[in-house]
Coordinates of C-alpha atoms and ligand atoms in Angstrom, one line a residue:
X11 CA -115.4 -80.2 -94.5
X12 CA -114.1 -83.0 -92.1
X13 CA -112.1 -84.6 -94.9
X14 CA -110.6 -81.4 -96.2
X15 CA -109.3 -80.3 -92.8
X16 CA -107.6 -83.6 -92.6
X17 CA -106.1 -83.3 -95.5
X18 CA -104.7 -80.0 -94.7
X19 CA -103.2 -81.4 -91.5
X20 CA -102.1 -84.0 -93.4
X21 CA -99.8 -82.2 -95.3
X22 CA -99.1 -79.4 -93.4
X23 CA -97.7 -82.5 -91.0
X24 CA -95.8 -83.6 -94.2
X25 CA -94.5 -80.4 -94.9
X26 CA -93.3 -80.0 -91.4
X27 CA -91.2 -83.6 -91.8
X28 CA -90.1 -82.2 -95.1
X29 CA -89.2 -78.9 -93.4
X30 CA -87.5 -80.4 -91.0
X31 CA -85.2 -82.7 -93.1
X32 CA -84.2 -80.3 -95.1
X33 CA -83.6 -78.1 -92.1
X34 CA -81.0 -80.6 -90.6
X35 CA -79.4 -81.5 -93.9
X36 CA -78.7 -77.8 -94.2
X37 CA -77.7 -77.3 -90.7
X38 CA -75.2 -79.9 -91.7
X39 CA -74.1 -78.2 -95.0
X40 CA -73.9 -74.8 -93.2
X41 CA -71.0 -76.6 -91.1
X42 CA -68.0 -74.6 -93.1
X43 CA -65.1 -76.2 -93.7
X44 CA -63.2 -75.1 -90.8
X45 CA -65.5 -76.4 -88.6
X46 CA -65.1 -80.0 -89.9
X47 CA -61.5 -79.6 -90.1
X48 CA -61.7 -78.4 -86.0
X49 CA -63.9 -81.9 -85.8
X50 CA -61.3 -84.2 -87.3
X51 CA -58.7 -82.7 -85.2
X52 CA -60.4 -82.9 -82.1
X53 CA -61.3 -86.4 -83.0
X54 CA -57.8 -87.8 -84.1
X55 CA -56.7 -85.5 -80.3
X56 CA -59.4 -87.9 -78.6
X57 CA -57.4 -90.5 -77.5
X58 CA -55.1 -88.3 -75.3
X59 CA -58.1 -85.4 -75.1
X60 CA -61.4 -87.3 -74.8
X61 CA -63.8 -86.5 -77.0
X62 CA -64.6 -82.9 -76.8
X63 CA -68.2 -82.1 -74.6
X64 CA -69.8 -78.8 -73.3
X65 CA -70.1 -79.1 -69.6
X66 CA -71.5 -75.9 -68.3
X67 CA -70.7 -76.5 -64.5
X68 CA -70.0 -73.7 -61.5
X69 CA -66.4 -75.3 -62.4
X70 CA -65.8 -74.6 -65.6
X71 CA -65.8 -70.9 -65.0
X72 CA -64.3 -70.7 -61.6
X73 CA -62.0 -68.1 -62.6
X74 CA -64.9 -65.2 -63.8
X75 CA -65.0 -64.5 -60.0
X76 CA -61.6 -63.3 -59.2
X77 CA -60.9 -59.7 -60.5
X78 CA -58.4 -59.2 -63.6
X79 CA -55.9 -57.4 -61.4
X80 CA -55.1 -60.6 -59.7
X81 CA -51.5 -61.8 -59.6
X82 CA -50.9 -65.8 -61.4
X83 CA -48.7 -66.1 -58.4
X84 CA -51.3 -65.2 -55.8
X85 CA -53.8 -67.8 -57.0
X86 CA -54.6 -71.3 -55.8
X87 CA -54.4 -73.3 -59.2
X88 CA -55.5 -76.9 -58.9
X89 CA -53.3 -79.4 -61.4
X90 CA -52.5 -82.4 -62.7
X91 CA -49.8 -84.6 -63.0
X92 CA -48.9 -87.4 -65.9
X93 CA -52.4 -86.3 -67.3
X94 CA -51.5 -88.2 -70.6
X95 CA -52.1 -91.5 -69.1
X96 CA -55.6 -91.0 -67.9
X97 CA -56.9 -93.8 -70.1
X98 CA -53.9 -96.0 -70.1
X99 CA -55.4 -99.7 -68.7
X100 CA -54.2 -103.1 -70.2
X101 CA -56.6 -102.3 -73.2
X102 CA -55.0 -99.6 -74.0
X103 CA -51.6 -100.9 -73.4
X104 CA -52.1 -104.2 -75.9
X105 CA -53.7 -102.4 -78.4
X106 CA -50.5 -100.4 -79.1
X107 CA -48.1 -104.1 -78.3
X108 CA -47.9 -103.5 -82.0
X109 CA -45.7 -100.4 -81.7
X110 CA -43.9 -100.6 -78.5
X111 CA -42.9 -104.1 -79.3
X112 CA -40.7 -102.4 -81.8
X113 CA -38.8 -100.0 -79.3
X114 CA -36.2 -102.0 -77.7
X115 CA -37.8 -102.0 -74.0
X116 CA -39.7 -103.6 -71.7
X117 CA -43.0 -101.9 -70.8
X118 CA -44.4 -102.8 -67.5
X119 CA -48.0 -103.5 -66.2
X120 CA -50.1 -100.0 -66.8
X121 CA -50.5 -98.9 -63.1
X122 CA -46.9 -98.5 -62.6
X123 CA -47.5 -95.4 -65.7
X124 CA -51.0 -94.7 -64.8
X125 CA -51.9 -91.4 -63.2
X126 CA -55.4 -90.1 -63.9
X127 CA -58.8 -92.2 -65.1
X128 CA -60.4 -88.9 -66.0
X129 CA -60.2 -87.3 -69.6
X130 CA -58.6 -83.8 -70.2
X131 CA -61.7 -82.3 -70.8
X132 CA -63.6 -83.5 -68.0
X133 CA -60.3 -81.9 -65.8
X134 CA -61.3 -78.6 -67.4
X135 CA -64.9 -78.4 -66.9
X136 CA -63.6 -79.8 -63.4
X137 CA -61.6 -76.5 -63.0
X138 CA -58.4 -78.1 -63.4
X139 CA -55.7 -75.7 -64.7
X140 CA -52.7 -76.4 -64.6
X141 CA -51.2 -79.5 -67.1
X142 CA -48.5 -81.8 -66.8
X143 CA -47.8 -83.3 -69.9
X144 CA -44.9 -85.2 -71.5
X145 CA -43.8 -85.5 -75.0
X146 CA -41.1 -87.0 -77.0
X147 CA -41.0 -88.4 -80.4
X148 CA -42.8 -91.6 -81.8
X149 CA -41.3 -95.3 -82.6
X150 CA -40.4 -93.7 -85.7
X151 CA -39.0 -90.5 -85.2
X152 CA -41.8 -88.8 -87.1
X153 CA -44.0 -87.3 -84.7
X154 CA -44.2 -85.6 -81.2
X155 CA -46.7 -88.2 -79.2
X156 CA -47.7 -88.8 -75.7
X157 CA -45.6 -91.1 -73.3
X158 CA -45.1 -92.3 -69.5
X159 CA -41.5 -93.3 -69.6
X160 CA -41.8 -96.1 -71.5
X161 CA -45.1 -95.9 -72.0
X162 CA -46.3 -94.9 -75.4
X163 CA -50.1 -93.5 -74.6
X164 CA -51.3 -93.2 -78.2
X165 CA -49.2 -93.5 -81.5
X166 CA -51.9 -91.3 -83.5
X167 CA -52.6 -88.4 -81.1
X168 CA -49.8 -85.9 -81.6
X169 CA -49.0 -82.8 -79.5
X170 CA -50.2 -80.2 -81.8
X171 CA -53.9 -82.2 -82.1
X172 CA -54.0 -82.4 -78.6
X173 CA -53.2 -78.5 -78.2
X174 CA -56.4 -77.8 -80.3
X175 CA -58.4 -79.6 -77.9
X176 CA -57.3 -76.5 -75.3
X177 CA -57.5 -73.8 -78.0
X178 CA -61.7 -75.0 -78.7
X179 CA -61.5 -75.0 -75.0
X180 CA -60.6 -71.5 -74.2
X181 CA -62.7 -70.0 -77.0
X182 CA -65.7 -72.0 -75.0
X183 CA -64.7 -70.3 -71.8
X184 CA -62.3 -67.0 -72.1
X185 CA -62.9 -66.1 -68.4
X186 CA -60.2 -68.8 -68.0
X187 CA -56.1 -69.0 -67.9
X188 CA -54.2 -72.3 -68.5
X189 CA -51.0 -73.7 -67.3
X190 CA -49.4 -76.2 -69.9
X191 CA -46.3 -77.8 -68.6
X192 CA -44.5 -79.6 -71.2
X193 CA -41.8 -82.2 -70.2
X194 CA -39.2 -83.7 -72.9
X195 CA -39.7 -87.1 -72.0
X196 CA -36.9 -89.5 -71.0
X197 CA -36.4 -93.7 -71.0
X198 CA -39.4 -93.9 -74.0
X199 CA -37.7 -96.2 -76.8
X200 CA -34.4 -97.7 -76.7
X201 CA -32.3 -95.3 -79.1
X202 CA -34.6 -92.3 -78.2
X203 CA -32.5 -89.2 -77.8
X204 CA -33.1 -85.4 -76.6
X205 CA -31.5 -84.1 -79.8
X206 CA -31.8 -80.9 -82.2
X207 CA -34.6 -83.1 -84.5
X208 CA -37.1 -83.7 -80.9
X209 CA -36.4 -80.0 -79.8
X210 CA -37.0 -78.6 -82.7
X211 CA -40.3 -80.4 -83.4
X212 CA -40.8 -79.1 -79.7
X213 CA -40.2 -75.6 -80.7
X214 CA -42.2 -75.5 -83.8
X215 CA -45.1 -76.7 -82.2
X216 CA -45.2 -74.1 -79.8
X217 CA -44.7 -71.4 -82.7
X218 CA -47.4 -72.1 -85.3
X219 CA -49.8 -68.9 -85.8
X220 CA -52.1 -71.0 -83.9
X221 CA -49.7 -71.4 -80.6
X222 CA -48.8 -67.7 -81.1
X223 CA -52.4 -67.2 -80.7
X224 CA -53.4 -68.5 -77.4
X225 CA -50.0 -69.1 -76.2
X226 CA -49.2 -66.1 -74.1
X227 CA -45.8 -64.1 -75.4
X228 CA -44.6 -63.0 -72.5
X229 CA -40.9 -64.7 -71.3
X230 CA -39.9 -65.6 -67.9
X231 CA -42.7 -63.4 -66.1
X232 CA -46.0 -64.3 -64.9
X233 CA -48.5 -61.7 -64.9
X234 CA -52.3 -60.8 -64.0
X235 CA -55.3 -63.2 -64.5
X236 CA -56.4 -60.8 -66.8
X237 CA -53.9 -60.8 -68.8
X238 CA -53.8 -64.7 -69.1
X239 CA -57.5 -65.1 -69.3
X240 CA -57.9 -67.1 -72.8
X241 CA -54.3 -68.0 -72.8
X242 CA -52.1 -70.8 -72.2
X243 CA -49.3 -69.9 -70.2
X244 CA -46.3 -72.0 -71.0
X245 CA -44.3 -73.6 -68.4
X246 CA -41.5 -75.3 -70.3
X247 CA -39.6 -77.9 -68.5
X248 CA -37.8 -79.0 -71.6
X249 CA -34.7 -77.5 -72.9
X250 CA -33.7 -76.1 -76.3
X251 CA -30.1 -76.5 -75.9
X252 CA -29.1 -78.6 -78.9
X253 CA -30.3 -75.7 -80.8
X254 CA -28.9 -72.4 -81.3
X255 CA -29.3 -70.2 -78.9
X256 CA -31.5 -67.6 -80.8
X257 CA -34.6 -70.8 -80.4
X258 CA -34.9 -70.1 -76.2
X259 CA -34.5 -66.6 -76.9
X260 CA -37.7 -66.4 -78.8
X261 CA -39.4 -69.1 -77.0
X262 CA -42.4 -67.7 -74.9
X263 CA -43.7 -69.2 -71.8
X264 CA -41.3 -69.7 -68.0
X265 CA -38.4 -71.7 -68.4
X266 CA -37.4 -74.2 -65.2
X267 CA -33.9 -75.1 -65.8
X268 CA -33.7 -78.9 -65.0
X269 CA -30.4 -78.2 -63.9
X270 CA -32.0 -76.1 -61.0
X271 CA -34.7 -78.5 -61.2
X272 CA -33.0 -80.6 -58.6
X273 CA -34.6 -84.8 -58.8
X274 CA -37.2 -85.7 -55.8
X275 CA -36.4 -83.0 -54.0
X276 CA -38.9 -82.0 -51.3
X277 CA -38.0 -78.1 -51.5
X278 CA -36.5 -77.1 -54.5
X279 CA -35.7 -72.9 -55.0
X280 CA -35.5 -72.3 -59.0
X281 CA -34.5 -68.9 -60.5
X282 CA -36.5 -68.1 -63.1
X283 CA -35.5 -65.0 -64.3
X284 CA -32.2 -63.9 -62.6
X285 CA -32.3 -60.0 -63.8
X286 CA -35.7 -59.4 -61.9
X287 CA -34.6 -62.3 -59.5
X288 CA -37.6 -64.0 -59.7
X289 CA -38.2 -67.2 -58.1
X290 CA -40.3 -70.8 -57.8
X291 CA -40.3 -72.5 -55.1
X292 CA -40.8 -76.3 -56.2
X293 CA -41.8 -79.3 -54.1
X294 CA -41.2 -82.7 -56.4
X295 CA -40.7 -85.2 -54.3
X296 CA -42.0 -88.0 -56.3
X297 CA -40.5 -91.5 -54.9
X298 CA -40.5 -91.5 -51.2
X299 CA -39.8 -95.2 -51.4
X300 CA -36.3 -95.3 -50.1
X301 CA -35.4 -96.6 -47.7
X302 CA -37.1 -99.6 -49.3
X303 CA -40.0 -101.8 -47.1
X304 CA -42.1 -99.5 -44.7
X305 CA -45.0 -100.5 -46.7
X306 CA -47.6 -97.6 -48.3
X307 CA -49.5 -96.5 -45.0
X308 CA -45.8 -95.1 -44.2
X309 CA -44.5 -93.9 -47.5
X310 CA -48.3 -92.2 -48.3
X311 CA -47.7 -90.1 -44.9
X312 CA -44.2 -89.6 -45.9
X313 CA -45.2 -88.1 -49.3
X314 CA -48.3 -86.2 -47.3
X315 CA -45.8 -84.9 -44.9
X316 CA -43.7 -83.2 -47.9
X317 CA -46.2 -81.8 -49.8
X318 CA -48.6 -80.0 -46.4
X319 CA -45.2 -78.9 -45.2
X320 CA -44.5 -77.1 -48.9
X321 CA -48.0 -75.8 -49.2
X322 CA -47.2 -74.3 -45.4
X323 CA -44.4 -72.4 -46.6
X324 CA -46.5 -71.3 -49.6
X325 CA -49.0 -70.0 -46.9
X326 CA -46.1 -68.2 -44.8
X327 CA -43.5 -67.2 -47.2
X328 CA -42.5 -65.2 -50.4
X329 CA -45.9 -64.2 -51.1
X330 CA -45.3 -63.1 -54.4
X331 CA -43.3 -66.2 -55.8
X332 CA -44.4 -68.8 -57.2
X333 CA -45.1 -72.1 -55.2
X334 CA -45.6 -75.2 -56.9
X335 CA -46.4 -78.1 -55.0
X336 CA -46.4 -81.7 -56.5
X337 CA -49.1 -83.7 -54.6
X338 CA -48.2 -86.1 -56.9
X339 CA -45.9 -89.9 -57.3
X340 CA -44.2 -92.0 -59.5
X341 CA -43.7 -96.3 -58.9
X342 CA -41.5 -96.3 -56.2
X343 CA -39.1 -99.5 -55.8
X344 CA -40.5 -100.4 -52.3
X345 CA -41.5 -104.3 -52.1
X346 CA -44.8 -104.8 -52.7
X347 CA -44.3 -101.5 -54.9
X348 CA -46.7 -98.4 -54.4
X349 CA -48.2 -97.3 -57.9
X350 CA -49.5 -93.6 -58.3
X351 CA -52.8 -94.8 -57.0
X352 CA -51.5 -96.2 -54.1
X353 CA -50.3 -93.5 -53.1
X354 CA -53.0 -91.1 -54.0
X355 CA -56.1 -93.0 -53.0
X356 CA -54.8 -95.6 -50.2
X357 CA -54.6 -99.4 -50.4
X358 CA -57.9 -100.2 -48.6
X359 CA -57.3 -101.3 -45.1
X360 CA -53.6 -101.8 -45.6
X361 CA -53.5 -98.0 -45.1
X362 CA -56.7 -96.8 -43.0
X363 CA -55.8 -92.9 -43.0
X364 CA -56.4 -93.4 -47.0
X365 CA -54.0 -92.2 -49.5
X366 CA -52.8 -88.5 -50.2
X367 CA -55.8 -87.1 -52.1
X368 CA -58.0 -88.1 -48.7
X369 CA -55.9 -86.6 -46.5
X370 CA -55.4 -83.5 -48.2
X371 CA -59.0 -82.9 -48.4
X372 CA -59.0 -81.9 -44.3
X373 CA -55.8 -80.0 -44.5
X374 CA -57.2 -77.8 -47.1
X375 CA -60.0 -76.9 -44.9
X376 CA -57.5 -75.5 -42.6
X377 CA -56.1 -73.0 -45.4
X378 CA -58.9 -71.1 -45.9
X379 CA -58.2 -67.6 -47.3
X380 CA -54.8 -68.7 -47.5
X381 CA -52.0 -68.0 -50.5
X382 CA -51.3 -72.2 -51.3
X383 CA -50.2 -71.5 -55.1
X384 CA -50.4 -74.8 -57.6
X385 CA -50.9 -77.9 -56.6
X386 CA -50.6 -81.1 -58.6
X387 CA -52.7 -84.0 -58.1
X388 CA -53.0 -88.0 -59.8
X389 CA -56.4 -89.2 -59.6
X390 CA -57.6 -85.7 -59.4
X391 CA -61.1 -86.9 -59.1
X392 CA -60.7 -88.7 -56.0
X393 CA -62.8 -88.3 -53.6
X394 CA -65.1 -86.4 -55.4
X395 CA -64.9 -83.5 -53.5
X396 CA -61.3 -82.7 -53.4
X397 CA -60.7 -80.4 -56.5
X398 CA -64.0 -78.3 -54.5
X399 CA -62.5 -78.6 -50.9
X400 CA -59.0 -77.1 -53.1
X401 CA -61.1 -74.5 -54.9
X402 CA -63.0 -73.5 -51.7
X403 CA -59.2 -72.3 -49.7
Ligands
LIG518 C1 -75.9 -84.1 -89.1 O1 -74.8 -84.1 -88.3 C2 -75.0 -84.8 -87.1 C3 -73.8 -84.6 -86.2 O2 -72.6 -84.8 -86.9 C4 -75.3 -86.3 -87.4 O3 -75.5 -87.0 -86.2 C5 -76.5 -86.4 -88.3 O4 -76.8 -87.7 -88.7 C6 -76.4 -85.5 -89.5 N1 -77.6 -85.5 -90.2 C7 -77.7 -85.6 -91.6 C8 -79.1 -85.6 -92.1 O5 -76.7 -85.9 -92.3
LIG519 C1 -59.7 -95.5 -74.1 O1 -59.2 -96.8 -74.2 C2 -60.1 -97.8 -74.7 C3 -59.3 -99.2 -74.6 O2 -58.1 -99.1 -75.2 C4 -60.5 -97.5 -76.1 O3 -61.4 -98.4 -76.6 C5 -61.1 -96.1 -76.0 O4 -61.5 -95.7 -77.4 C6 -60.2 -95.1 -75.4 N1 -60.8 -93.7 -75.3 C7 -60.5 -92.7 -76.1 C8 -61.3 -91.4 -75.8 O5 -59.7 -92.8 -77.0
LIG520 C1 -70.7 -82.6 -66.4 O1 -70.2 -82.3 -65.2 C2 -70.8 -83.0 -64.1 C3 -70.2 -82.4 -62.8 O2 -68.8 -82.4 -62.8 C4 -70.5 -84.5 -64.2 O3 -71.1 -85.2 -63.2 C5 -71.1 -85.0 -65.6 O4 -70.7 -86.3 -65.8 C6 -70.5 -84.1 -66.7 N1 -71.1 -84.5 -68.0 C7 -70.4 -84.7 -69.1 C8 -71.1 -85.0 -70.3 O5 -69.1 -84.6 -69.1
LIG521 C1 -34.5 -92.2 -84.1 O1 -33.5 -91.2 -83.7 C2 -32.5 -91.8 -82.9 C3 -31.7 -90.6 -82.4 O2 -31.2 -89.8 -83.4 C4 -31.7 -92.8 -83.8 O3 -30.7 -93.3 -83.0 C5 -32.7 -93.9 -84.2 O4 -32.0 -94.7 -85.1 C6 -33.9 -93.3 -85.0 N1 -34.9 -94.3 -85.2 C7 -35.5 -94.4 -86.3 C8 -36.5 -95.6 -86.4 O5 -35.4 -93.6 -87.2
LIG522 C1 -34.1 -62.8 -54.4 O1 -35.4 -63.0 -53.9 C2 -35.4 -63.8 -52.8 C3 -36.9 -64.0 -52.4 O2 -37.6 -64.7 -53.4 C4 -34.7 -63.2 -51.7 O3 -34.6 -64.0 -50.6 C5 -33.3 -62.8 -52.1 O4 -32.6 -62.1 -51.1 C6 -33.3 -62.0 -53.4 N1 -31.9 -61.8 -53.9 C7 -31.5 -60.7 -54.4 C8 -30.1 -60.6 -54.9 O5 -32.2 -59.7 -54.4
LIG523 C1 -44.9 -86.9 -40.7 O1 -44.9 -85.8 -39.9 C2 -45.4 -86.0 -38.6 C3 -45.5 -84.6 -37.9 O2 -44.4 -83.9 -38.0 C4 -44.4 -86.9 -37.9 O3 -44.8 -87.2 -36.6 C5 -44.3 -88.2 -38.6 O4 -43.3 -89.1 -38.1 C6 -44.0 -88.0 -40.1 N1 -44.1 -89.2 -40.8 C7 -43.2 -89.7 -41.7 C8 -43.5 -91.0 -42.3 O5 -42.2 -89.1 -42.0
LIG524 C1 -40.5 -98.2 -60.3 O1 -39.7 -97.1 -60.3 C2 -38.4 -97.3 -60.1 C3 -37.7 -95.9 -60.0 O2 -38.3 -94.9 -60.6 C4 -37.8 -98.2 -61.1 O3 -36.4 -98.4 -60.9 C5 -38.5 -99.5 -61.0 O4 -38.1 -100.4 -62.0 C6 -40.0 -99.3 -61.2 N1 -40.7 -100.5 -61.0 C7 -41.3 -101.1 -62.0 C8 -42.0 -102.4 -61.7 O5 -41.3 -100.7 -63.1
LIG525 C1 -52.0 -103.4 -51.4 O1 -53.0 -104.4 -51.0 C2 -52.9 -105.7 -51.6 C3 -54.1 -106.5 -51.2 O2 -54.2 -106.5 -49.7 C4 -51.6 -106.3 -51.2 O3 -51.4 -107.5 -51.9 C5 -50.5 -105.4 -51.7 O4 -49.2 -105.9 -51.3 C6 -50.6 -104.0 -51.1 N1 -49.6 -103.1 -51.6 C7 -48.9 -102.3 -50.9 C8 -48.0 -101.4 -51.6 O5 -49.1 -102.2 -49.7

C-alpha cells in the first residue's frame, strides 16, 4: 500500500518535472518570430536604450490622470537633455578609441559630453517625456548613430533600433504621449557634413511604416493629450534643406528653425507655424560661462536665474504657447571648467546652495497648479525627488 503510494508520487513528481520542461521549452517555441526579431532589436538599441525592463511605477502612467481634452501646450512635461550620453564614463569612451581614433579629432575626457547616468528606459518609467537626442552619421558614413559633439556614444546602436525601444514602450503604456527631439549633430568627425546623404538617412528614418505608425502625422500643430496618447510627437530641430523641398513638406512632427533658434539665448521667441501664428517660447541658455572666472557657485545661480525667470514667464504669459525651458548645460570655458554635472548637481562645498537640479526642487513647490510647460533637465535623477517635486506643480 505504502510502497505503491510512493511510487505514484514518485512519478506523478516526475511527470510534473517533465511537464514542466516541456512547458518552458514550448513557452520558448511559442515566441514567434517577430517577437525574437523585437528582442534582437531592442538588444543591439541597448547600448543607447538600456536593456528593455517593465517597471510598473505610479510614474510610468502619470499621464492616465489628465483628461484627453487636455492641450500639449497646457502640460508640465518633464525632459531630458543630451540623453544619449547617459552611460558615457571612461569605459565607454576607450572601448570605442578604436573608432573615434579614426575621425580626425580630439575627444575630451567624458564629463565634458556627459549628461545623464540613467538609461532611457528607466527615464520613462521615471515619467520623463520629453527627449533630446542627437544624431549624425557614423565614422564611416553608413549609419545614423548617437553622438555628443565629438563624442561618438555607441558605433552599433543606430537611430532607427533605438526608436524601437520607444515604439515596445508605448505599446507597454498607451495612456502616454512622447516628445522626441532630434538634433543633426555638429563638430562629430573631422570631414563630417550636414549634407543631402545625413538628411536623407534623417528623413527616411522618420518615414518607415513603423515611424508612420507611432509618429504622430500632424505638421506644425500640437494638439490634445488624447490625441498624442501612444504617439511620439516629433520635434525636429534638424533641417531638410539640402533636399528638395517636397522632403519638409511631407515631414510630420514641429519644425524649430535654427535660424530662429537663436545660440544660448536666455529667451528665444520661435514661429512655428506663421499662418496660424503659432509660437514657442524657448529658454537655451546653455554656457553661462562668459565672462570667464566667477567660479560654479556663480555661474550655477546664473544658469538658475535664467531658467526660474523663463519658467515665470511660462506661468504668466501666452498660456497657450508653447514654453520650453532648458534647465539644462554644456562645458563651459570657465577656468577650472563647469561640466554638465557641475552645474546640475553642485561641486560639493565649493558651491553650498548645490547645483541647478537642487535648487529647482523648492522653486517648483512654489508653482503649484501653475502652467510651467517643458522642462529639460541633465542628471534628471538627481536628487531623487526632483522629477516628483516637477510632476507634483
Ligand atoms: C527560455 O527563454 C528564457 C528567456 O530568454 C531563457 O532564460 C531560458 O533559458 C529558455 N529556456 C529554455 C528551456 O530554452
Ligand atoms: C555601459 O557601459 C559599460 C562600459 O563601457 C558597458 O560594459 C555596458 O555594457 C554599457 N551598458 C549598456 C546597457 O550597454
Ligand atoms: C523600478 O522603479 C523604481 C522606482 O523608480 C526603482 O527604484 C527601481 O530600481 C526600478 N526597477 C527596475 C528593474 O528598473
Ligand atoms: C563622409 O562624408 C563626408 C562628407 O560628404 C566626406 O567628406 C568623407 O570623405 C566621407 N567619409 C567616408 C569615410 O566616407
Ligand atoms: C502672434 O501671437 C503672439 C502671441 O503668441 C502675439 O503677441 C502677436 O501679436 C501675434 N501676431 C499676430 C500677427 O497675430
Ligand atoms: C540672480 O538673480 C538674483 C535675483 O534677481 C540676483 O540678486 C542675483 O544677482 C542673480 N545672480 C546672478 C549670478 O546673476
Ligand atoms: C567646453 O566648451 C567650450 C565651448 O562650448 C569649448 O570651446 C571648450 O573647448 C570646451 N572645453 C573642453 C575641455 O572641451
Ligand atoms: C570642483 O571641486 C574640485 C575639488 O574641490 C576643484 O578642484 C574644482 O576646481 C572645482 N570645480 C569648479 C568648476 O569649481
Amino acid at each position: 500500500m505504502l510502497g505503491s503510494s510512493f511510487a505514484v508520487l514518485a512519478s506523478l513528481a516526475l511527470s510534473v518535472l517533465a511537464s514542466t520542461t516541456v512547458q518552458v521549452r514550448s513557452a520558448n517555441k511559442s515566441l514567434s518570430l517577430a517577437d525574437l526579431a523585437l528582442q534582437k532589436v531592442l538588444d543591439d538599441a541597448s547600448p543607447i536604450f538600456g536593456y528593455y525592463v517593465q517597471n510598473k511605477t505610479s510614474t510610468s502612467t502619470w499621464m492616465k490622470s489628465y483628461p484627453d481634452s487636455t492641450k500639449i501646450v497646457h502640460m508640465n512635461l518633464p525632459g531630458v537633455h543630451d540623453v544619449q550620453t547617459w552611460n558615457y564614463s571612461l569605459a565607454t569612451q576607450e572601448a570605442l578609441d578604436h573608432v573615434t581614433n579614426l575621425d580626425g579629432v580630439t575627444v575630451y575626457p567624458p564629463e565634458i559630453y556627459r549628461c545623464q547616468e540613467q538609461p532611457i528606459i528607466s527615464m520613462l518609467n521615471a515619467g520623463i517625456r520629453v527627449f533630446d537626442l542627437r544624431v549624425a552619421f557614423d565614422p564611416t558614413n553608413s549609419t545614423l548613430v548617437f553622438w555628443h559633439s565629438q563624442a561618438l556614444q555607441s558605433e552599433t546602436a543606430t537611430m532607427g533600433d533605438v526608436l524601437f525601444g520607444f515604439y515596445k514602450w508605448l505599446d507597454d503604456h498607451p495612456s502616454e504621449a512622447l516628445l522626441l527631439s532630434f538634433n543633426y549633430e555638429g563638430s562629430t568627425t573631422a570631414y563630417a557634413q550636414d549634407d543631402a546623404a545625413v538628411q536623407l538617412a534623417i528623413y527616411n528614418t522618420l518615414t518607415t511604416p513603423v515611424a508612420k505608425k507611432y509618429f504622430l502625422q500632424a505638421q506644425n500643430v500640437f494638439g490634445t493629450l488624447g490625441e498624442a496618447r501612444g504617439k511620439i510627437t516629433l520635434l525636429r530641430r534638424f533641417d531638410l534643406s539640402a533636399l528638395p523641398s517636397s522632403y519638409s513638406d511631407s515631414i510630420q512632427g514641429i519644425y524649430f528653425s535654427a535660424d530662429q533658434w537663436i545660440d544660448n539665448d536666455p529667451d528665444i521667441t520661435l514661429i512655428y507655424n506663421a499662418a496660424q501664428n503659432l509660437t514657442a517660447y524657448i529658454e537655451d541658455f546653455y554656457e553661462p560661462g562668459q565672462p570667464y572666472g566667477q567660479g560654479a557657485a556663480y555661474n550655477i545661480e546664473r544658469k538658475y536665474n535664467a531658467t526660474t525667470t523663463h519658467i515665470i514667464k511660462a506661468t504668466t504669459q501666452y498660456p497657450d504657447s508653447l514654453f520650453w525651458t532648458f534647465a539644462s548645460s554644456e562645458n563651459d570655458s570657465d577656468n577650472p571648467i563647469e561640466t554638465p554635472e557641475i552645474m546640475a548637481l553642485g561641486n560639493g562645498t565649493d558651491t553650498p546652495l548645490g547645483g541647478v537640479n537642487q535648487r529647482l526642487i523648492p522653486f517648483f513647490k512654489e508653482q503649484e497648479g501653475k502652467r510651467v510647460g517643458i522642462v529639460m533637465f541633465d542628471f534628471f535623477d538627481q536628487p531623487g525627488d526632483l522629477v516628483q517635486s516637477f510632476l507634483d506643480i
